[in-house]
PDB file of C-alpha atoms and ligand atoms in Angstrom:
ATOM      1  CA  MET A  23     146.749  79.771  79.746  1.00 40.00           C
ATOM      2  CA  SER A  24     143.144  78.767  80.249  1.00 44.00           C
ATOM      3  CA  PRO A  25     141.971  75.571  78.527  1.00 44.00           C
ATOM      4  CA  THR A  26     140.053  77.691  76.014  1.00 47.00           C
ATOM      5  CA  GLU A  27     143.104  79.753  75.127  1.00 48.00           C
ATOM      6  CA  HIS A  28     145.090  76.569  74.817  1.00 47.00           C
ATOM      7  CA  ASP A  29     142.506  75.055  72.473  1.00 51.00           C
ATOM      8  CA  LEU A  30     142.457  78.213  70.398  1.00 50.00           C
ATOM      9  CA  ARG A  31     146.250  78.222  70.101  1.00 50.00           C
ATOM     10  CA  ALA A  32     146.268  74.574  69.059  1.00 52.00           C
ATOM     11  CA  PHE A  33     143.562  75.349  66.559  1.00 53.00           C
ATOM     12  CA  VAL A  34     145.460  78.256  65.025  1.00 52.00           C
ATOM     13  CA  ASP A  35     148.560  76.051  64.743  1.00 51.00           C
ATOM     14  CA  GLU A  36     146.552  73.371  63.010  1.00 55.00           C
ATOM     15  CA  ILE A  37     144.724  75.677  60.673  1.00 52.00           C
ATOM     16  CA  GLU A  38     148.101  77.070  59.640  1.00 51.00           C
ATOM     17  CA  LEU A  39     149.222  73.543  58.804  1.00 46.00           C
ATOM     18  CA  GLU A  40     146.091  73.060  56.764  1.00 48.00           C
ATOM     19  CA  MET A  41     146.870  76.171  54.753  1.00 48.00           C
ATOM     20  CA  GLY A  42     149.531  74.063  53.135  1.00 42.00           C
ATOM     21  CA  GLU A  43     152.393  75.221  50.961  1.00 40.00           C
ATOM     22  CA  ASP A  44     150.830  78.551  50.121  1.00 44.00           C
ATOM     23  CA  GLY A  45     150.774  79.803  53.710  1.00 47.00           C
ATOM     24  CA  PRO A  46     149.859  83.402  54.388  1.00 53.00           C
ATOM     25  CA  PRO A  47     150.288  85.800  51.474  1.00 56.00           C
ATOM     26  CA  THR A  48     153.816  87.097  51.259  1.00 61.00           C
ATOM     27  CA  GLY A  49     154.212  90.778  51.773  1.00 70.00           C
ATOM     28  CA  ASN A  50     154.562  93.026  48.785  1.00 85.00           C
ATOM     29  CA  GLY A  51     153.950  96.102  50.934  1.00 91.00           C
ATOM     30  CA  LYS A  52     150.638  96.927  49.257  1.00 92.00           C
ATOM     31  CA  VAL A  53     148.483  96.357  52.346  1.00 94.00           C
ATOM     32  CA  GLU A  54     150.898  98.359  54.480  1.00 95.00           C
ATOM     33  CA  ALA A  55     150.838 101.218  51.960  1.00 96.00           C
ATOM     34  CA  ALA A  56     147.030 101.172  51.854  1.00 96.00           C
ATOM     35  CA  VAL A  57     146.721 101.216  55.664  1.00 97.00           C
ATOM     36  CA  ARG A  58     149.138 104.119  55.757  1.00 97.00           C
ATOM     37  CA  GLU A  59     146.897 105.972  53.284  1.00 97.00           C
ATOM     38  CA  ILE A  60     143.849 105.344  55.472  1.00 97.00           C
ATOM     39  CA  LEU A  61     145.680 106.672  58.522  1.00 97.00           C
ATOM     40  CA  LEU A  62     146.632 109.841  56.611  1.00 97.00           C
ATOM     41  CA  GLU A  63     143.068 110.269  55.290  1.00 97.00           C
ATOM     42  CA  ILE A  64     141.529 110.148  58.767  1.00 97.00           C
ATOM     43  CA  GLY A  65     143.918 112.872  59.868  1.00 97.00           C
ATOM     44  CA  GLU A  66     146.438 110.738  61.743  1.00 98.00           C
ATOM     45  CA  ASP A  67     150.204 110.826  61.647  1.00 97.00           C
ATOM     46  CA  PRO A  68     151.293 107.333  60.568  1.00 97.00           C
ATOM     47  CA  ASP A  69     154.845 108.082  61.693  1.00 96.00           C
ATOM     48  CA  ARG A  70     154.058 108.741  65.346  1.00 97.00           C
ATOM     49  CA  PRO A  71     155.445 105.991  67.590  1.00 96.00           C
ATOM     50  CA  GLY A  72     152.105 104.361  68.428  1.00 96.00           C
ATOM     51  CA  LEU A  73     151.213 103.943  64.742  1.00 97.00           C
ATOM     52  CA  ALA A  74     154.624 103.191  63.282  1.00 95.00           C
ATOM     53  CA  GLY A  75     154.089  99.413  63.330  1.00 95.00           C
ATOM     54  CA  THR A  76     150.347  99.525  62.650  1.00 97.00           C
ATOM     55  CA  PRO A  77     150.333  98.967  58.861  1.00 96.00           C
ATOM     56  CA  GLU A  78     152.403  95.809  59.263  1.00 95.00           C
ATOM     57  CA  ARG A  79     150.286  94.573  62.184  1.00 95.00           C
ATOM     58  CA  VAL A  80     147.090  95.174  60.197  1.00 95.00           C
ATOM     59  CA  HIS A  81     148.520  93.210  57.282  1.00 95.00           C
ATOM     60  CA  ARG A  82     149.342  90.249  59.523  1.00 94.00           C
ATOM     61  CA  MET A  83     145.959  90.498  61.209  1.00 95.00           C
ATOM     62  CA  TYR A  84     144.029  90.355  57.930  1.00 95.00           C
ATOM     63  CA  ALA A  85     146.113  87.399  56.794  1.00 94.00           C
ATOM     64  CA  GLU A  86     145.098  85.583  59.984  1.00 94.00           C
ATOM     65  CA  LEU A  87     141.431  86.627  59.918  1.00 95.00           C
ATOM     66  CA  THR A  88     141.059  85.541  56.292  1.00 96.00           C
ATOM     67  CA  ALA A  89     143.082  82.323  56.607  1.00 96.00           C
ATOM     68  CA  GLY A  90     139.937  80.351  55.755  1.00 96.00           C
ATOM     69  CA  TYR A  91     140.373  81.125  52.043  1.00 95.00           C
ATOM     70  CA  ARG A  92     143.609  79.155  52.086  1.00 94.00           C
ATOM     71  CA  VAL A  93     142.430  76.080  54.001  1.00 94.00           C
ATOM     72  CA  ASP A  94     142.417  72.946  51.905  1.00 92.00           C
ATOM     73  CA  PRO A  95     139.203  71.035  52.768  1.00 90.00           C
ATOM     74  CA  GLU A  96     140.887  67.693  52.028  1.00 87.00           C
ATOM     75  CA  ARG A  97     143.632  68.408  54.543  1.00 91.00           C
ATOM     76  CA  LEU A  98     141.074  69.633  57.024  1.00 92.00           C
ATOM     77  CA  LEU A  99     139.042  66.427  56.774  1.00 90.00           C
ATOM     78  CA  ASN A 100     142.187  64.310  56.657  1.00 88.00           C
ATOM     79  CA  GLY A 101     140.261  61.073  56.313  1.00 87.00           C
ATOM     80  CA  ALA A 102     138.072  61.757  59.372  1.00 93.00           C
ATOM     81  CA  ILE A 103     134.915  60.381  57.772  1.00 92.00           C
ATOM     82  CA  PHE A 104     134.012  56.992  59.199  1.00 93.00           C
ATOM     83  CA  LYS A 105     131.535  54.303  58.233  1.00 93.00           C
ATOM     84  CA  VAL A 106     129.118  53.565  61.072  1.00 91.00           C
ATOM     85  CA  ASP A 107     125.746  52.040  61.565  1.00 91.00           C
ATOM     86  CA  TYR A 108     124.204  54.991  63.374  1.00 90.00           C
ATOM     87  CA  SER A 109     121.261  57.030  62.261  1.00 90.00           C
ATOM     88  CA  GLU A 110     120.392  59.276  65.209  1.00 95.00           C
ATOM     89  CA  MET A 111     120.893  63.016  65.224  1.00 96.00           C
ATOM     90  CA  VAL A 112     124.418  64.258  65.953  1.00 96.00           C
ATOM     91  CA  VAL A 113     124.443  67.784  67.413  1.00 96.00           C
ATOM     92  CA  VAL A 114     127.479  69.984  68.094  1.00 97.00           C
ATOM     93  CA  ARG A 115     126.480  73.317  69.603  1.00 96.00           C
ATOM     94  CA  ASP A 116     127.986  76.392  71.251  1.00 96.00           C
ATOM     95  CA  ILE A 117     130.813  76.462  68.690  1.00 98.00           C
ATOM     96  CA  PRO A 118     132.366  79.917  69.054  1.00 98.00           C
ATOM     97  CA  PHE A 119     133.426  81.755  65.900  1.00 98.00           C
ATOM     98  CA  TYR A 120     134.706  85.150  64.799  1.00 98.00           C
ATOM     99  CA  SER A 121     134.213  86.474  61.299  1.00 98.00           C
ATOM    100  CA  LEU A 122     134.425  89.740  59.375  1.00 98.00           C
ATOM    101  CA  CYS A 123     131.383  91.326  57.765  1.00 97.00           C
ATOM    102  CA  GLU A 124     132.101  91.943  54.115  1.00 97.00           C
ATOM    103  CA  HIS A 125     130.203  95.223  54.087  1.00 96.00           C
ATOM    104  CA  HIS A 126     132.270  97.022  56.721  1.00 95.00           C
ATOM    105  CA  LEU A 127     135.243  94.748  57.480  1.00 95.00           C
ATOM    106  CA  LEU A 128     134.101  94.789  61.088  1.00 96.00           C
ATOM    107  CA  PRO A 129     133.846  91.641  63.216  1.00 97.00           C
ATOM    108  CA  PHE A 130     130.729  89.660  63.802  1.00 97.00           C
ATOM    109  CA  PHE A 131     130.909  86.812  66.273  1.00 97.00           C
ATOM    110  CA  GLY A 132     128.806  84.363  68.172  1.00 98.00           C
ATOM    111  CA  THR A 133     128.081  80.666  68.224  1.00 98.00           C
ATOM    112  CA  ALA A 134     127.131  78.021  65.733  1.00 98.00           C
ATOM    113  CA  ALA A 135     125.134  74.843  66.219  1.00 98.00           C
ATOM    114  CA  VAL A 136     125.552  72.109  63.640  1.00 98.00           C
ATOM    115  CA  ALA A 137     123.521  68.919  63.413  1.00 98.00           C
ATOM    116  CA  TYR A 138     123.129  66.074  60.974  1.00 97.00           C
ATOM    117  CA  ILE A 139     121.569  62.645  60.726  1.00 97.00           C
ATOM    118  CA  PRO A 140     124.067  60.181  59.247  1.00 97.00           C
ATOM    119  CA  ARG A 141     123.404  57.894  56.333  1.00 96.00           C
ATOM    120  CA  GLY A 142     126.096  55.319  57.118  1.00 94.00           C
ATOM    121  CA  ARG A 143     128.928  57.824  57.613  1.00 95.00           C
ATOM    122  CA  VAL A 144     129.947  60.194  60.419  1.00 95.00           C
ATOM    123  CA  ILE A 145     132.603  62.861  60.648  1.00 95.00           C
ATOM    124  CA  GLY A 146     135.140  63.177  63.495  1.00 94.00           C
ATOM    125  CA  LEU A 147     133.575  65.492  66.075  1.00 91.00           C
ATOM    126  CA  SER A 148     136.575  67.807  66.261  1.00 93.00           C
ATOM    127  CA  LYS A 149     136.218  68.515  62.545  1.00 96.00           C
ATOM    128  CA  ILE A 150     132.919  70.342  62.843  1.00 97.00           C
ATOM    129  CA  PRO A 151     134.306  73.413  64.666  1.00 97.00           C
ATOM    130  CA  ARG A 152     137.109  73.438  62.088  1.00 96.00           C
ATOM    131  CA  ILE A 153     134.631  73.552  59.229  1.00 97.00           C
ATOM    132  CA  VAL A 154     132.897  76.494  60.936  1.00 97.00           C
ATOM    133  CA  GLU A 155     136.282  78.178  61.305  1.00 97.00           C
ATOM    134  CA  MET A 156     137.264  77.580  57.669  1.00 97.00           C
ATOM    135  CA  TYR A 157     134.230  79.568  56.496  1.00 97.00           C
ATOM    136  CA  ALA A 158     134.244  82.126  59.337  1.00 98.00           C
ATOM    137  CA  ARG A 159     137.789  83.237  58.585  1.00 97.00           C
ATOM    138  CA  ARG A 160     136.774  84.976  55.396  1.00 97.00           C
ATOM    139  CA  LEU A 161     134.837  88.096  54.512  1.00 98.00           C
ATOM    140  CA  GLN A 162     131.298  86.979  55.114  1.00 98.00           C
ATOM    141  CA  ILE A 163     127.677  87.709  55.567  1.00 98.00           C
ATOM    142  CA  GLN A 164     126.046  85.610  58.254  1.00 98.00           C
ATOM    143  CA  GLU A 165     123.506  84.060  55.884  1.00 98.00           C
ATOM    144  CA  ARG A 166     126.195  82.764  53.539  1.00 98.00           C
ATOM    145  CA  LEU A 167     128.367  81.485  56.391  1.00 98.00           C
ATOM    146  CA  THR A 168     125.398  79.444  57.634  1.00 98.00           C
ATOM    147  CA  GLN A 169     124.633  78.099  54.169  1.00 98.00           C
ATOM    148  CA  GLN A 170     128.238  77.197  53.333  1.00 98.00           C
ATOM    149  CA  ILE A 171     128.660  75.122  56.500  1.00 98.00           C
ATOM    150  CA  ALA A 172     125.442  73.235  55.758  1.00 98.00           C
ATOM    151  CA  ASP A 173     126.324  72.703  52.072  1.00 97.00           C
ATOM    152  CA  PHE A 174     129.827  71.483  52.906  1.00 96.00           C
ATOM    153  CA  LEU A 175     128.559  68.814  55.294  1.00 96.00           C
ATOM    154  CA  GLN A 176     125.772  67.795  52.951  1.00 96.00           C
ATOM    155  CA  GLY A 177     128.222  67.453  50.069  1.00 95.00           C
ATOM    156  CA  ARG A 178     130.980  65.589  51.913  1.00 94.00           C
ATOM    157  CA  LEU A 179     128.951  63.334  54.219  1.00 95.00           C
ATOM    158  CA  GLU A 180     125.791  62.869  52.168  1.00 95.00           C
ATOM    159  CA  PRO A 181     123.781  62.493  55.369  1.00 97.00           C
ATOM    160  CA  GLN A 182     119.991  62.298  55.586  1.00 97.00           C
ATOM    161  CA  GLY A 183     120.005  65.976  56.399  1.00 97.00           C
ATOM    162  CA  VAL A 184     121.850  68.889  57.984  1.00 98.00           C
ATOM    163  CA  GLY A 185     120.802  71.766  60.219  1.00 98.00           C
ATOM    164  CA  VAL A 186     122.907  74.819  61.057  1.00 98.00           C
ATOM    165  CA  VAL A 187     121.890  77.714  63.306  1.00 98.00           C
ATOM    166  CA  ILE A 188     124.133  80.718  63.901  1.00 98.00           C
ATOM    167  CA  GLU A 189     123.580  83.469  66.449  1.00 97.00           C
ATOM    168  CA  ALA A 190     125.850  86.485  66.205  1.00 97.00           C
ATOM    169  CA  THR A 191     126.470  90.067  67.206  1.00 96.00           C
ATOM    170  CA  HIS A 192     127.625  92.389  64.436  1.00 95.00           C
ATOM    171  CA  LEU A 193     129.887  95.239  65.495  1.00 94.00           C
ATOM    172  CA  CYS A 194     128.751  97.229  62.461  1.00 91.00           C
ATOM    173  CA  THR A 195     125.277  97.268  64.035  1.00 90.00           C
ATOM    174  CA  VAL A 196     126.428  97.796  67.612  1.00 89.00           C
ATOM    175  CA  MET A 197     129.119 100.460  67.065  1.00 87.00           C
ATOM    176  CA  ARG A 198     127.748 102.517  64.210  1.00 81.00           C
ATOM    177  CA  GLY A 199     124.621 103.328  62.221  1.00 72.00           C
ATOM    178  CA  ILE A 200     121.540 102.296  64.156  1.00 69.00           C
ATOM    179  CA  ARG A 201     123.597 101.493  67.321  1.00 70.00           C
ATOM    180  CA  LYS A 202     121.562  98.745  68.837  1.00 72.00           C
ATOM    181  CA  PRO A 203     123.683  97.129  71.536  1.00 73.00           C
ATOM    182  CA  GLY A 204     122.632  93.623  72.440  1.00 77.00           C
ATOM    183  CA  THR A 205     121.096  92.891  69.051  1.00 88.00           C
ATOM    184  CA  ILE A 206     121.609  89.276  68.085  1.00 93.00           C
ATOM    185  CA  MET A 207     120.986  88.007  64.580  1.00 95.00           C
ATOM    186  CA  THR A 208     119.930  84.410  64.057  1.00 96.00           C
ATOM    187  CA  THR A 209     120.242  82.554  60.759  1.00 98.00           C
ATOM    188  CA  SER A 210     119.527  78.957  59.926  1.00 97.00           C
ATOM    189  CA  SER A 211     119.975  76.547  57.072  1.00 97.00           C
ATOM    190  CA  VAL A 212     118.188  73.202  56.953  1.00 97.00           C
ATOM    191  CA  LEU A 213     118.730  70.589  54.266  1.00 98.00           C
ATOM    192  CA  GLY A 214     117.327  67.151  53.506  1.00 97.00           C
ATOM    193  CA  ILE A 215     115.246  65.592  56.247  1.00 97.00           C
ATOM    194  CA  PHE A 216     115.720  68.697  58.421  1.00 97.00           C
ATOM    195  CA  ARG A 217     113.808  70.625  55.798  1.00 97.00           C
ATOM    196  CA  SER A 218     111.232  68.027  54.800  1.00 97.00           C
ATOM    197  CA  ARG A 219     110.338  66.611  58.196  1.00 96.00           C
ATOM    198  CA  ASP A 220     108.856  68.892  60.889  1.00 96.00           C
ATOM    199  CA  LYS A 221     109.582  66.392  63.659  1.00 96.00           C
ATOM    200  CA  THR A 222     113.317  66.331  62.836  1.00 96.00           C
ATOM    201  CA  ARG A 223     113.534  70.108  62.701  1.00 96.00           C
ATOM    202  CA  ALA A 224     111.676  70.352  66.034  1.00 96.00           C
ATOM    203  CA  GLU A 225     114.064  67.839  67.612  1.00 96.00           C
ATOM    204  CA  PHE A 226     117.016  69.926  66.442  1.00 96.00           C
ATOM    205  CA  LEU A 227     115.529  73.145  67.842  1.00 95.00           C
ATOM    206  CA  ALA A 228     114.782  71.392  71.156  1.00 95.00           C
ATOM    207  CA  HIS A 229     118.477  70.466  71.402  1.00 93.00           C
ATOM    208  CA  LEU A 230     119.382  74.126  71.010  1.00 92.00           C
ATOM    209  CA  GLU A 231     117.085  75.228  73.829  1.00 90.00           C
ATOM    210  CA  ARG A 232     118.565  72.779  76.290  1.00 80.00           C
ATOM    211  CA  ARG A 233     121.130  74.412  78.556  1.00 73.00           C
ATOM    212  CA  PRO A 234     124.582  72.839  78.652  1.00 67.00           C
ATOM    213  CA  PRO A 235     125.337  70.612  81.658  1.00 69.00           C
ATOM    214  CA  GLY A 236     127.256  72.147  84.542  1.00 68.00           C
ATOM    215  CA  PRO A 237     126.659  74.348  87.580  1.00 67.00           C
ATOM    216  CA  ALA A 238     123.477  76.379  87.279  1.00 53.00           C
TER     217      ALA A 238
HETATM  218 ZN1  LIG B  16     128.572  95.099  58.404  1.00 69.87          ZN
END
């Protein structure tokens, strides 16, 4: 396993812990029955060998891809907010995410950059990708995903301000309709000092333009 795959596995394990007692929805067969109906409607034979297990797999897949609804924010934070005397910008960028567009139930995916300026409190760095994940693993539109991440941090940390920028490719744009491969949508949400102070916003955007360290 590559380090990234390992991280992802660890993350999925942890997010499942954070789902708490409820866990994934227990099967009542309704999703399976609905997927079977879809297969019939598109002219397929749901009983052929390749499709026989598909309704159950789709059910499990949706449970996983929408696990964010069942994450308990308190468990996710797990006390990882610390008092510090630090008031410079904290930036976490290139956070990969996968979400589902609520209009088509097709994936959209890309990267998020999250920044804030503390007011006496910081959050454990590993928590920021988890917050992104909690909101990404739901049916979403990119604008709301961006806003929810910003609002969550603003509400929990009460920092001087928050900035979130998300860049994503939407399969519903690439695969169907206007078919524009390579189209990337950018959304941003700026709160507090990131909204009121041009210099702060410019500093944040400059961080995003910088290439990550490593071989060129
Ligand atoms: Zn869509």
